[in-house]
Each structure stands twice: as structure tokens, then as C-alpha cells.
PDB file of C-alpha atoms and ligand atoms in Angstrom:
ATOM      1  CA  MET A   1       1.713  -7.462   5.079  1.00 96.00           C
ATOM      2  CA  LYS A   2      -1.396  -9.617   4.799  1.00 98.00           C
ATOM      3  CA  ILE A   3      -2.808 -11.277   1.699  1.00 98.00           C
ATOM      4  CA  LEU A   4      -6.286 -10.513   0.385  1.00 98.00           C
ATOM      5  CA  ASP A   5      -6.942 -14.064  -0.728  1.00 98.00           C
ATOM      6  CA  GLY A   6      -9.298 -14.119  -3.708  1.00 98.00           C
ATOM      7  CA  LYS A   7      -9.254 -17.880  -3.964  1.00 98.00           C
ATOM      8  CA  LEU A   8     -10.492 -18.313  -0.407  1.00 98.00           C
ATOM      9  CA  THR A   9     -12.974 -15.438  -0.567  1.00 98.00           C
ATOM     10  CA  SER A  10     -14.448 -16.515  -3.901  1.00 98.00           C
ATOM     11  CA  ALA A  11     -14.776 -20.091  -2.611  1.00 98.00           C
ATOM     12  CA  ALA A  12     -16.904 -18.806   0.294  1.00 98.00           C
ATOM     13  CA  GLN A  13     -18.998 -16.718  -2.115  1.00 98.00           C
ATOM     14  CA  LYS A  14     -19.411 -19.689  -4.471  1.00 98.00           C
ATOM     15  CA  ARG A  15     -20.610 -21.907  -1.593  1.00 98.00           C
ATOM     16  CA  GLU A  16     -23.398 -19.384  -0.906  1.00 98.00           C
ATOM     17  CA  ILE A  17     -24.290 -19.241  -4.618  1.00 98.00           C
ATOM     18  CA  ALA A  18     -24.316 -23.049  -4.847  1.00 98.00           C
ATOM     19  CA  LYS A  19     -26.810 -23.214  -1.940  1.00 98.00           C
ATOM     20  CA  LYS A  20     -29.165 -20.814  -3.744  1.00 97.00           C
ATOM     21  CA  VAL A  21     -28.831 -22.728  -7.018  1.00 97.00           C
ATOM     22  CA  ALA A  22     -29.740 -25.922  -5.158  1.00 97.00           C
ATOM     23  CA  GLN A  23     -32.822 -24.182  -3.717  1.00 96.00           C
ATOM     24  CA  LEU A  24     -33.989 -23.227  -7.230  1.00 94.00           C
ATOM     25  CA  ILE A  25     -33.551 -26.798  -8.386  1.00 94.00           C
ATOM     26  CA  ASP A  26     -35.382 -28.093  -5.279  1.00 94.00           C
ATOM     27  CA  ASN A  27     -38.299 -25.897  -6.330  1.00 92.00           C
ATOM     28  CA  ASP A  28     -38.327 -27.539  -9.769  1.00 85.00           C
ATOM     29  CA  ILE A  29     -36.801 -24.482 -11.417  1.00 87.00           C
ATOM     30  CA  ARG A  30     -34.062 -25.370 -13.861  1.00 94.00           C
ATOM     31  CA  ALA A  31     -30.463 -24.461 -13.040  1.00 97.00           C
ATOM     32  CA  PRO A  32     -29.331 -20.925 -14.013  1.00 98.00           C
ATOM     33  CA  HIS A  33     -27.828 -21.001 -17.506  1.00 98.00           C
ATOM     34  CA  LEU A  34     -24.905 -18.779 -18.507  1.00 98.00           C
ATOM     35  CA  VAL A  35     -23.699 -18.588 -22.100  1.00 98.00           C
ATOM     36  CA  ALA A  36     -20.344 -17.207 -23.205  1.00 98.00           C
ATOM     37  CA  VAL A  37     -19.695 -16.176 -26.803  1.00 98.00           C
ATOM     38  CA  LEU A  38     -16.049 -16.376 -27.795  1.00 98.00           C
ATOM     39  CA  VAL A  39     -14.982 -15.037 -31.179  1.00 98.00           C
ATOM     40  CA  GLY A  40     -11.493 -15.930 -32.426  1.00 97.00           C
ATOM     41  CA  GLU A  41      -8.523 -17.624 -30.791  1.00 93.00           C
ATOM     42  CA  ASP A  42      -7.177 -15.060 -28.302  1.00 91.00           C
ATOM     43  CA  GLY A  43      -5.276 -17.148 -25.719  1.00 89.00           C
ATOM     44  CA  ALA A  44      -6.183 -15.113 -22.632  1.00 90.00           C
ATOM     45  CA  SER A  45      -9.870 -15.057 -23.639  1.00 94.00           C
ATOM     46  CA  GLN A  46      -9.884 -18.841 -24.046  1.00 94.00           C
ATOM     47  CA  THR A  47      -8.388 -19.218 -20.560  1.00 92.00           C
ATOM     48  CA  TYR A  48     -10.999 -16.876 -19.034  1.00 93.00           C
ATOM     49  CA  VAL A  49     -13.922 -18.573 -20.767  1.00 96.00           C
ATOM     50  CA  THR A  50     -12.763 -22.037 -19.683  1.00 96.00           C
ATOM     51  CA  ALA A  51     -12.415 -20.799 -16.089  1.00 96.00           C
ATOM     52  CA  LYS A  52     -15.930 -19.313 -16.223  1.00 97.00           C
ATOM     53  CA  GLU A  53     -17.305 -22.581 -17.580  1.00 97.00           C
ATOM     54  CA  LYS A  54     -15.681 -24.620 -14.789  1.00 97.00           C
ATOM     55  CA  ALA A  55     -16.916 -22.201 -12.128  1.00 98.00           C
ATOM     56  CA  CYS A  56     -20.519 -22.433 -13.408  1.00 98.00           C
ATOM     57  CA  ILE A  57     -20.453 -26.182 -13.186  1.00 97.00           C
ATOM     58  CA  SER A  58     -18.894 -26.078  -9.692  1.00 98.00           C
ATOM     59  CA  VAL A  59     -21.951 -24.206  -8.339  1.00 98.00           C
ATOM     60  CA  GLY A  60     -24.503 -26.339 -10.201  1.00 98.00           C
ATOM     61  CA  MET A  61     -25.232 -23.886 -13.023  1.00 98.00           C
ATOM     62  CA  THR A  62     -25.461 -24.783 -16.683  1.00 98.00           C
ATOM     63  CA  SER A  63     -22.754 -23.335 -18.905  1.00 98.00           C
ATOM     64  CA  SER A  64     -22.580 -23.162 -22.692  1.00 98.00           C
ATOM     65  CA  VAL A  65     -19.878 -21.673 -24.854  1.00 98.00           C
ATOM     66  CA  TYR A  66     -20.388 -20.650 -28.464  1.00 98.00           C
ATOM     67  CA  ARG A  67     -16.969 -20.637 -30.109  1.00 97.00           C
ATOM     68  CA  LEU A  68     -16.974 -18.680 -33.359  1.00 98.00           C
ATOM     69  CA  PRO A  69     -14.047 -18.337 -35.796  1.00 98.00           C
ATOM     70  CA  ALA A  70     -12.079 -15.066 -35.954  1.00 98.00           C
ATOM     71  CA  LYS A  71     -13.477 -14.325 -39.423  1.00 98.00           C
ATOM     72  CA  THR A  72     -17.093 -14.222 -38.118  1.00 98.00           C
ATOM     73  CA  THR A  73     -18.730 -11.021 -39.359  1.00 98.00           C
ATOM     74  CA  GLU A  74     -20.223  -8.323 -37.145  1.00 98.00           C
ATOM     75  CA  LYS A  75     -23.646  -9.169 -38.582  1.00 98.00           C
ATOM     76  CA  GLU A  76     -23.234 -12.815 -37.570  1.00 98.00           C
ATOM     77  CA  VAL A  77     -22.245 -11.846 -34.020  1.00 98.00           C
ATOM     78  CA  LEU A  78     -25.255  -9.509 -33.812  1.00 98.00           C
ATOM     79  CA  GLU A  79     -27.490 -12.352 -35.015  1.00 98.00           C
ATOM     80  CA  MET A  80     -26.061 -14.606 -32.303  1.00 98.00           C
ATOM     81  CA  VAL A  81     -26.748 -11.902 -29.695  1.00 98.00           C
ATOM     82  CA  ASN A  82     -30.309 -11.552 -30.959  1.00 98.00           C
ATOM     83  CA  PHE A  83     -30.784 -15.317 -30.794  1.00 98.00           C
ATOM     84  CA  LEU A  84     -29.543 -15.431 -27.178  1.00 98.00           C
ATOM     85  CA  ASN A  85     -31.691 -12.413 -26.211  1.00 98.00           C
ATOM     86  CA  ASN A  86     -34.731 -14.419 -27.285  1.00 98.00           C
ATOM     87  CA  ASP A  87     -33.736 -17.872 -26.036  1.00 98.00           C
ATOM     88  CA  PRO A  88     -35.872 -18.593 -22.936  1.00 97.00           C
ATOM     89  CA  ASP A  89     -33.392 -21.289 -21.856  1.00 97.00           C
ATOM     90  CA  VAL A  90     -30.638 -18.686 -21.379  1.00 98.00           C
ATOM     91  CA  ASP A  91     -30.678 -16.527 -18.223  1.00 98.00           C
ATOM     92  CA  GLY A  92     -27.635 -14.441 -18.998  1.00 98.00           C
ATOM     93  CA  PHE A  93     -24.786 -14.252 -21.482  1.00 98.00           C
ATOM     94  CA  ILE A  94     -21.496 -12.529 -22.116  1.00 98.00           C
ATOM     95  CA  VAL A  95     -19.586 -11.772 -25.279  1.00 98.00           C
ATOM     96  CA  GLN A  96     -15.929 -12.178 -24.350  1.00 98.00           C
ATOM     97  CA  LEU A  97     -13.802  -9.102 -25.108  1.00 97.00           C
ATOM     98  CA  PRO A  98     -11.709  -8.148 -26.963  1.00 96.00           C
ATOM     99  CA  LEU A  99     -13.498  -8.907 -30.231  1.00 98.00           C
ATOM    100  CA  PRO A 100     -11.588  -9.098 -33.516  1.00 97.00           C
ATOM    101  CA  LYS A 101     -10.818  -5.612 -34.894  1.00 97.00           C
ATOM    102  CA  HIS A 102     -13.428  -5.739 -37.687  1.00 98.00           C
ATOM    103  CA  ILE A 103     -16.252  -5.987 -35.114  1.00 98.00           C
ATOM    104  CA  ASP A 104     -17.570  -2.884 -33.355  1.00 98.00           C
ATOM    105  CA  GLU A 105     -17.562  -3.898 -29.650  1.00 98.00           C
ATOM    106  CA  GLN A 106     -19.860  -1.103 -28.555  1.00 98.00           C
ATOM    107  CA  LYS A 107     -22.432  -2.056 -31.185  1.00 98.00           C
ATOM    108  CA  VAL A 108     -22.380  -5.656 -29.913  1.00 98.00           C
ATOM    109  CA  ILE A 109     -22.657  -4.582 -26.247  1.00 98.00           C
ATOM    110  CA  GLU A 110     -25.620  -2.340 -27.068  1.00 98.00           C
ATOM    111  CA  ALA A 111     -27.373  -5.211 -28.863  1.00 99.00           C
ATOM    112  CA  ILE A 112     -27.387  -7.356 -25.688  1.00 98.00           C
ATOM    113  CA  SER A 113     -30.679  -7.257 -23.803  1.00 98.00           C
ATOM    114  CA  PRO A 114     -29.988  -5.359 -20.528  1.00 98.00           C
ATOM    115  CA  GLU A 115     -31.955  -8.080 -18.680  1.00 98.00           C
ATOM    116  CA  LYS A 116     -29.444 -10.718 -19.826  1.00 98.00           C
ATOM    117  CA  ASP A 117     -26.322  -8.524 -19.660  1.00 98.00           C
ATOM    118  CA  VAL A 118     -24.602 -10.295 -16.738  1.00 98.00           C
ATOM    119  CA  ASP A 119     -21.336  -8.461 -17.546  1.00 98.00           C
ATOM    120  CA  GLY A 120     -23.119  -5.181 -16.718  1.00 98.00           C
ATOM    121  CA  PHE A 121     -21.602  -3.512 -19.794  1.00 98.00           C
ATOM    122  CA  HIS A 122     -24.811  -2.311 -21.514  1.00 98.00           C
ATOM    123  CA  PRO A 123     -25.361   1.487 -21.209  1.00 98.00           C
ATOM    124  CA  VAL A 124     -28.644   0.838 -19.348  1.00 98.00           C
ATOM    125  CA  ASN A 125     -26.798  -1.172 -16.674  1.00 98.00           C
ATOM    126  CA  VAL A 126     -23.874   1.280 -16.552  1.00 98.00           C
ATOM    127  CA  GLY A 127     -26.371   4.146 -16.129  1.00 98.00           C
ATOM    128  CA  LYS A 128     -28.219   2.322 -13.356  1.00 98.00           C
ATOM    129  CA  MET A 129     -24.914   1.514 -11.611  1.00 98.00           C
ATOM    130  CA  VAL A 130     -23.900   5.202 -11.705  1.00 98.00           C
ATOM    131  CA  LEU A 131     -27.253   6.225 -10.220  1.00 98.00           C
ATOM    132  CA  GLY A 132     -27.014   3.529  -7.527  1.00 97.00           C
ATOM    133  CA  LEU A 133     -30.101   1.725  -8.913  1.00 98.00           C
ATOM    134  CA  ASP A 134     -30.468  -2.048  -8.946  1.00 97.00           C
ATOM    135  CA  SER A 135     -28.490  -3.440 -11.903  1.00 97.00           C
ATOM    136  CA  TYR A 136     -25.919  -6.024 -12.885  1.00 98.00           C
ATOM    137  CA  LEU A 137     -22.644  -4.690 -11.474  1.00 98.00           C
ATOM    138  CA  PRO A 138     -19.611  -5.364 -13.673  1.00 98.00           C
ATOM    139  CA  ALA A 139     -17.926  -8.483 -12.295  1.00 98.00           C
ATOM    140  CA  THR A 140     -14.404  -7.216 -11.570  1.00 98.00           C
ATOM    141  CA  PRO A 141     -15.435  -4.071  -9.644  1.00 98.00           C
ATOM    142  CA  ALA A 142     -18.085  -6.135  -7.810  1.00 98.00           C
ATOM    143  CA  GLY A 143     -15.373  -8.677  -6.939  1.00 98.00           C
ATOM    144  CA  ILE A 144     -13.119  -5.917  -5.584  1.00 98.00           C
ATOM    145  CA  LEU A 145     -15.915  -4.645  -3.308  1.00 98.00           C
ATOM    146  CA  GLU A 146     -16.592  -8.216  -2.187  1.00 98.00           C
ATOM    147  CA  ILE A 147     -12.974  -8.895  -1.180  1.00 98.00           C
ATOM    148  CA  LEU A 148     -12.737  -5.547   0.676  1.00 98.00           C
ATOM    149  CA  LYS A 149     -15.973  -6.452   2.488  1.00 98.00           C
ATOM    150  CA  HIS A 150     -14.797  -9.979   3.296  1.00 98.00           C
ATOM    151  CA  TYR A 151     -11.624  -8.701   4.979  1.00 98.00           C
ATOM    152  CA  GLN A 152     -13.519  -5.792   6.620  1.00 98.00           C
ATOM    153  CA  ILE A 153     -11.189  -3.222   5.085  1.00 98.00           C
ATOM    154  CA  GLU A 154     -12.290   0.251   6.183  1.00 98.00           C
ATOM    155  CA  THR A 155     -13.002   2.421   3.114  1.00 98.00           C
ATOM    156  CA  GLU A 156     -15.087   5.265   4.530  1.00 98.00           C
ATOM    157  CA  GLY A 157     -13.308   8.603   4.283  1.00 98.00           C
ATOM    158  CA  LYS A 158     -10.189   6.938   2.874  1.00 98.00           C
ATOM    159  CA  HIS A 159      -8.359   8.217  -0.195  1.00 99.00           C
ATOM    160  CA  CYS A 160      -8.857   5.630  -2.935  1.00 99.00           C
ATOM    161  CA  VAL A 161      -6.673   6.054  -6.006  1.00 99.00           C
ATOM    162  CA  VAL A 162      -7.668   4.122  -9.137  1.00 99.00           C
ATOM    163  CA  VAL A 163      -5.044   3.766 -11.873  1.00 98.00           C
ATOM    164  CA  GLY A 164      -6.661   3.082 -15.281  1.00 98.00           C
ATOM    165  CA  ARG A 165      -9.993   4.270 -16.695  1.00 98.00           C
ATOM    166  CA  SER A 166     -11.276   1.309 -18.736  1.00 98.00           C
ATOM    167  CA  ASN A 167     -15.021   0.796 -19.110  1.00 98.00           C
ATOM    168  CA  ILE A 168     -14.641  -2.677 -17.581  1.00 97.00           C
ATOM    169  CA  VAL A 169     -12.707  -1.834 -14.399  1.00 98.00           C
ATOM    170  CA  GLY A 170     -11.209   1.621 -13.769  1.00 98.00           C
ATOM    171  CA  MET A 171     -14.220   3.776 -14.611  1.00 98.00           C
ATOM    172  CA  PRO A 172     -16.844   1.686 -12.761  1.00 98.00           C
ATOM    173  CA  ILE A 173     -14.737   0.975  -9.636  1.00 98.00           C
ATOM    174  CA  SER A 174     -13.874   4.684  -9.321  1.00 98.00           C
ATOM    175  CA  ILE A 175     -17.610   5.437  -9.214  1.00 98.00           C
ATOM    176  CA  MET A 176     -18.514   2.538  -6.927  1.00 98.00           C
ATOM    177  CA  MET A 177     -15.842   3.344  -4.325  1.00 98.00           C
ATOM    178  CA  GLY A 178     -17.231   6.884  -4.012  1.00 98.00           C
ATOM    179  CA  GLN A 179     -20.846   5.792  -3.603  1.00 98.00           C
ATOM    180  CA  LYS A 180     -22.718   5.982  -0.323  1.00 98.00           C
ATOM    181  CA  ARG A 181     -22.344   2.389   0.897  1.00 97.00           C
ATOM    182  CA  ASN A 182     -19.930   0.005   2.535  1.00 97.00           C
ATOM    183  CA  PRO A 183     -17.450  -0.673   0.973  1.00 98.00           C
ATOM    184  CA  GLY A 184     -17.567   2.827  -0.489  1.00 98.00           C
ATOM    185  CA  ASN A 185     -17.786   6.351   0.924  1.00 98.00           C
ATOM    186  CA  ALA A 186     -14.163   6.852  -0.151  1.00 99.00           C
ATOM    187  CA  THR A 187     -12.673   9.995  -1.660  1.00 99.00           C
ATOM    188  CA  VAL A 188     -11.652   8.864  -5.124  1.00 99.00           C
ATOM    189  CA  THR A 189      -8.965  10.006  -7.541  1.00 99.00           C
ATOM    190  CA  LEU A 190      -8.963   8.452 -11.033  1.00 98.00           C
ATOM    191  CA  CYS A 191      -5.548   8.398 -12.718  1.00 98.00           C
ATOM    192  CA  HIS A 192      -4.857   7.625 -16.378  1.00 97.00           C
ATOM    193  CA  SER A 193      -2.295   8.042 -19.143  1.00 95.00           C
ATOM    194  CA  LYS A 194      -2.515  11.861 -19.050  1.00 97.00           C
ATOM    195  CA  THR A 195      -2.171  12.158 -15.264  1.00 98.00           C
ATOM    196  CA  ARG A 196       0.702  14.360 -14.119  1.00 98.00           C
ATOM    197  CA  ASN A 197       2.762  13.471 -11.044  1.00 98.00           C
ATOM    198  CA  LEU A 198       1.287   9.971 -10.935  1.00 98.00           C
ATOM    199  CA  ALA A 199       3.680   8.656  -8.269  1.00 98.00           C
ATOM    200  CA  GLU A 200       2.869  11.615  -6.003  1.00 98.00           C
ATOM    201  CA  ILE A 201      -0.845  10.770  -6.247  1.00 99.00           C
ATOM    202  CA  THR A 202      -0.456   6.992  -5.821  1.00 99.00           C
ATOM    203  CA  ARG A 203       1.742   7.666  -2.766  1.00 98.00           C
ATOM    204  CA  SER A 204      -1.179   9.499  -1.169  1.00 98.00           C
ATOM    205  CA  ALA A 205      -3.504   6.485  -1.593  1.00 99.00           C
ATOM    206  CA  ASP A 206      -4.865   4.654   1.442  1.00 99.00           C
ATOM    207  CA  ILE A 207      -6.404   2.215  -1.041  1.00 99.00           C
ATOM    208  CA  LEU A 208      -4.706   1.790  -4.415  1.00 99.00           C
ATOM    209  CA  ILE A 209      -6.578  -0.044  -7.188  1.00 99.00           C
ATOM    210  CA  VAL A 210      -4.447  -0.741 -10.250  1.00 98.00           C
ATOM    211  CA  ALA A 211      -5.957  -1.693 -13.613  1.00 98.00           C
ATOM    212  CA  ILE A 212      -3.541  -0.185 -16.114  1.00 98.00           C
ATOM    213  CA  GLY A 213      -2.658  -3.327 -18.096  1.00 97.00           C
ATOM    214  CA  SER A 214       1.114  -2.929 -17.781  1.00 97.00           C
ATOM    215  CA  PRO A 215       3.198  -5.573 -15.948  1.00 97.00           C
ATOM    216  CA  GLU A 216       4.754  -4.487 -12.631  1.00 98.00           C
ATOM    217  CA  PHE A 217       3.925  -0.844 -13.365  1.00 98.00           C
ATOM    218  CA  ILE A 218       3.495   0.092  -9.682  1.00 98.00           C
ATOM    219  CA  THR A 219       6.774  -0.049  -7.775  1.00 98.00           C
ATOM    220  CA  ALA A 220       7.500   0.277  -4.048  1.00 98.00           C
ATOM    221  CA  GLN A 221       8.383   3.966  -4.291  1.00 98.00           C
ATOM    222  CA  MET A 222       4.868   4.645  -5.688  1.00 98.00           C
ATOM    223  CA  VAL A 223       2.974   3.355  -2.625  1.00 98.00           C
ATOM    224  CA  LYS A 224       2.456   4.635   0.894  1.00 98.00           C
ATOM    225  CA  GLU A 225       3.566   2.594   3.880  1.00 98.00           C
ATOM    226  CA  GLY A 226       0.540   0.648   5.166  1.00 98.00           C
ATOM    227  CA  ALA A 227      -1.635   1.109   2.065  1.00 98.00           C
ATOM    228  CA  VAL A 228      -4.156  -1.463   0.795  1.00 99.00           C
ATOM    229  CA  VAL A 229      -3.275  -2.536  -2.759  1.00 99.00           C
ATOM    230  CA  ILE A 230      -5.644  -4.200  -5.233  1.00 99.00           C
ATOM    231  CA  ASP A 231      -3.950  -5.514  -8.372  1.00 98.00           C
ATOM    232  CA  VAL A 232      -6.304  -6.171 -11.301  1.00 98.00           C
ATOM    233  CA  GLY A 233      -3.613  -6.909 -13.914  1.00 97.00           C
ATOM    234  CA  ILE A 234      -2.624 -10.351 -15.133  1.00 95.00           C
ATOM    235  CA  HIS A 235       0.217 -10.906 -17.601  1.00 94.00           C
ATOM    236  CA  ARG A 236       2.141 -13.948 -18.834  1.00 92.00           C
ATOM    237  CA  ILE A 237       5.832 -13.116 -18.592  1.00 92.00           C
ATOM    238  CA  ALA A 238       8.407 -15.454 -20.162  1.00 93.00           C
ATOM    239  CA  ASP A 239      10.421 -17.207 -17.441  1.00 94.00           C
ATOM    240  CA  ALA A 240      12.834 -20.031 -18.274  1.00 95.00           C
ATOM    241  CA  THR A 241      13.040 -21.125 -14.615  1.00 95.00           C
ATOM    242  CA  THR A 242       9.426 -22.355 -14.569  1.00 94.00           C
ATOM    243  CA  GLN A 243       8.127 -25.577 -16.090  1.00 93.00           C
ATOM    244  CA  SER A 244       5.500 -23.759 -18.158  1.00 91.00           C
ATOM    245  CA  GLY A 245       8.071 -21.260 -19.473  1.00 94.00           C
ATOM    246  CA  PHE A 246       6.150 -18.278 -18.076  1.00 93.00           C
ATOM    247  CA  LYS A 247       5.158 -16.615 -14.825  1.00 94.00           C
ATOM    248  CA  LEU A 248       1.985 -14.684 -14.081  1.00 95.00           C
ATOM    249  CA  LYS A 249       2.555 -11.077 -13.025  1.00 96.00           C
ATOM    250  CA  GLY A 250       0.185  -8.290 -12.105  1.00 98.00           C
ATOM    251  CA  ASP A 251       0.272  -4.531 -12.659  1.00 98.00           C
ATOM    252  CA  VAL A 252       2.057  -4.266  -9.293  1.00 98.00           C
ATOM    253  CA  ALA A 253       5.658  -5.331  -8.602  1.00 98.00           C
ATOM    254  CA  PHE A 254       4.427  -7.672  -5.877  1.00 98.00           C
ATOM    255  CA  ASP A 255       7.698  -8.650  -4.138  1.00 98.00           C
ATOM    256  CA  GLU A 256       8.848  -5.105  -3.426  1.00 98.00           C
ATOM    257  CA  VAL A 257       5.393  -3.528  -2.879  1.00 98.00           C
ATOM    258  CA  ALA A 258       4.220  -6.296  -0.511  1.00 98.00           C
ATOM    259  CA  GLN A 259       6.970  -5.388   1.973  1.00 98.00           C
ATOM    260  CA  LYS A 260       5.572  -1.891   2.399  1.00 98.00           C
ATOM    261  CA  VAL A 261       1.796  -2.294   2.505  1.00 98.00           C
ATOM    262  CA  SER A 262      -0.799  -3.586   5.002  1.00 98.00           C
ATOM    263  CA  TRP A 263      -2.876  -5.663   2.563  1.00 99.00           C
ATOM    264  CA  ILE A 264      -2.336  -6.759  -1.029  1.00 98.00           C
ATOM    265  CA  THR A 265      -4.003  -9.048  -3.586  1.00 98.00           C
ATOM    266  CA  PRO A 266      -1.629 -11.611  -5.164  1.00 98.00           C
ATOM    267  CA  VAL A 267      -1.530 -12.496  -8.869  1.00 98.00           C
ATOM    268  CA  PRO A 268      -2.753 -15.127  -9.492  1.00 96.00           C
ATOM    269  CA  GLY A 269      -5.292 -15.795  -6.727  1.00 98.00           C
ATOM    270  CA  GLY A 270      -6.450 -12.247  -6.025  1.00 98.00           C
ATOM    271  CA  VAL A 271      -8.927 -10.328  -8.158  1.00 98.00           C
ATOM    272  CA  GLY A 272      -9.214 -12.996 -10.923  1.00 97.00           C
ATOM    273  CA  PRO A 273     -11.255 -15.547  -8.924  1.00 98.00           C
ATOM    274  CA  MET A 274     -13.370 -12.712  -7.488  1.00 98.00           C
ATOM    275  CA  THR A 275     -14.326 -11.614 -11.015  1.00 98.00           C
ATOM    276  CA  ILE A 276     -15.596 -15.079 -11.804  1.00 98.00           C
ATOM    277  CA  ALA A 277     -17.619 -15.215  -8.577  1.00 98.00           C
ATOM    278  CA  GLY A 278     -19.091 -11.801  -9.490  1.00 98.00           C
ATOM    279  CA  LEU A 279     -20.245 -13.179 -12.827  1.00 98.00           C
ATOM    280  CA  LEU A 280     -21.852 -16.185 -11.122  1.00 98.00           C
ATOM    281  CA  ALA A 281     -23.636 -13.839  -8.686  1.00 98.00           C
ATOM    282  CA  ASN A 282     -25.055 -11.882 -11.642  1.00 98.00           C
ATOM    283  CA  THR A 283     -26.137 -15.090 -13.382  1.00 98.00           C
ATOM    284  CA  LEU A 284     -27.977 -16.242 -10.251  1.00 98.00           C
ATOM    285  CA  LYS A 285     -29.632 -12.821 -10.034  1.00 98.00           C
ATOM    286  CA  ALA A 286     -30.679 -13.084 -13.705  1.00 98.00           C
ATOM    287  CA  ALA A 287     -32.194 -16.508 -13.105  1.00 96.00           C
ATOM    288  CA  GLN A 288     -34.122 -15.207 -10.085  1.00 94.00           C
ATOM    289  CA  LYS A 289     -35.293 -12.060 -11.907  1.00 91.00           C
ATOM    290  CA  ASN A 290     -36.086 -13.307 -15.374  1.00 77.00           C
ATOM    291  CA  ARG A 291     -38.266 -16.278 -14.485  1.00 72.00           C
TER     292      ARG A 291
HETATM  293  N1  GUN B   1     -12.472  -9.385 -21.175  1.00 75.01           N
HETATM  294  C1  GUN B   1     -11.754  -9.110 -20.045  1.00 75.01           C
HETATM  295  N2  GUN B   1     -12.559  -9.090 -18.966  1.00 75.01           N
HETATM  296  C2  GUN B   1     -13.815  -9.338 -19.413  1.00 75.01           C
HETATM  297  C3  GUN B   1     -15.072  -9.450 -18.760  1.00 75.01           C
HETATM  298  O1  GUN B   1     -15.231  -9.286 -17.539  1.00 75.01           O
HETATM  299  N3  GUN B   1     -16.129  -9.739 -19.576  1.00 75.01           N
HETATM  300  C4  GUN B   1     -15.998  -9.908 -20.918  1.00 75.01           C
HETATM  301  N4  GUN B   1     -17.097 -10.166 -21.624  1.00 75.01           N
HETATM  302  N5  GUN B   1     -14.848  -9.789 -21.538  1.00 75.01           N
HETATM  303  C5  GUN B   1     -13.757  -9.524 -20.790  1.00 75.01           C
END
């Protein structure tokens, strides 16, 4: 078994991004500016937003975070989105999900200007992605393609099984892996909560991408010998033996699955850092396009 190292791969990608940011600045163009809007106190969201902020700074970009209280109304969030759409100092922005229950996420996503939608969640960007047109690719699926490319994993003609059909990961990666490109050209099966004989299908995967949101859901008996496994999940599991009192686990039971497969992403240090690099790549693209 070999590790698909997201930390290493994203560091290489970030070095390339940093060079391009420096070139913009050398040409007297201000640094790309990414804004994150965070509503409420969700712990995981705070961790993600802080990591995104640090990553921006590490490549020479400007990062701002608008932290709004959980009681912020939908109208106030929409006003913030409208303000950012029209702020010429902002190249791209994201509204961290999930939003508090009283806010309609889809309404907020649709209010974001597609030109500044560096998450690639707006229907215009999703539509362009499906058609293979130039767009902002959602960061996690883009990160998965990037790590497969970095390690020269053959995808053409392979059976790729995706477990989970979320708008953020499962749905877009299932489309992207089937598209005519490299990585891509795979034969894709999308599995979800209503799938019958799930283990039979996952066992037929040459490439298994898991984004189901359930800790250690995929066990050794659900994977084929020699498969390539991409684990998108990240969960804090209580563990008294660690100093922090928890351990990070993915959607894949790493210890047992790793013994059977050819390549696997660890958690942490796999897909997570690749997602952040994908967001930086989109922000750079926004800065280059929108000026
Ligand atoms: N919540 C979990 N992942 C993401 C992401 O990629 N973007 C945003 N905006 N929210 C998320």
C-alpha cells in the first residue's frame, strides 16, 4: 500500500500558486483577495475557515473573514452577499456551509455572483462544469483530480465507484471522473443511501471515492484487492488515549482497508489539504479573470 499524500501534493500546488501571485504583485496588481463568510459557531466550520485563511496568507493572497452570529437573518446574509458581489476589492468569496437552519442555503448560493463563486456551487458554475465548459470547479472534487494526477493514477477505462451524492462532493466528482479528460474517462457508478448491494458494488471498484459522512463506513471486506481509495470524510472521534481527547477518522476504516489496497488517502493529510489548494487555485483564477 502507498499513501496518496495530500499534504505533500498540496504544498507543491501551493508553491506554483504562490509564484503566480508574486507575478501579479510584480506587475503592480494587488494580491488576490478571498473572503469567507462564516455564520454561527459550528466547530468544524471554524476550523475549515481558519485553515483557509492561513493557506491564503501562505501563498501571498489577502484573506478576510466575516464572522456573523448564529442569529443573523437570511436577509442580512443576502445583503452581505450582495455587498461582496459589488466590492471591487474582493476577487472571490465563499459562504461556509452548513448555514443555520433558518437560512435557505440554496437561496444564498444563488445570490452569489457566478464570477466570484470560487466554491463553484452556483447553478451557472455547476451547469458549466457538467458541460465541460470553463468554470470554477468545486474545490474538493478538483483536489481529488489533482492528487490522482500528481501520482499518475490511471483512471481511463477504470471502474470508479463514488459513495455519496452530495452537491459538494459526490455528485460533481461522479460527473468529473466520467468526463473526457485525464484524470477522467472512467466508468462511474454513483452509490447512495438507497443503493442495493452496496458492498458488492464497492468491491468491483478500481477507484473508490467515499464521501458519505459516516466514520469508518467502508471496511476491508467492501474493497477489492489493489484498489485506489480516496477518503473524503473527516470526523472527530473521542479517544482518551490522545492528548486532545479525540482522533480524526475518515469514512474509511483506514487500518484494515490500507492493508488490501494499492493507494489510499490518509485522514488527516489526504483530501483535506487538497480542497484548500483547490480553493486557492479558484481564487487565483478569479483574480486573473475579473481584473
Ligand atoms: N462546508 C464543507 N465543505 C465546504 C466547502 O468546500 N465550501 C463551503 N463554502 N462550505 C463547506
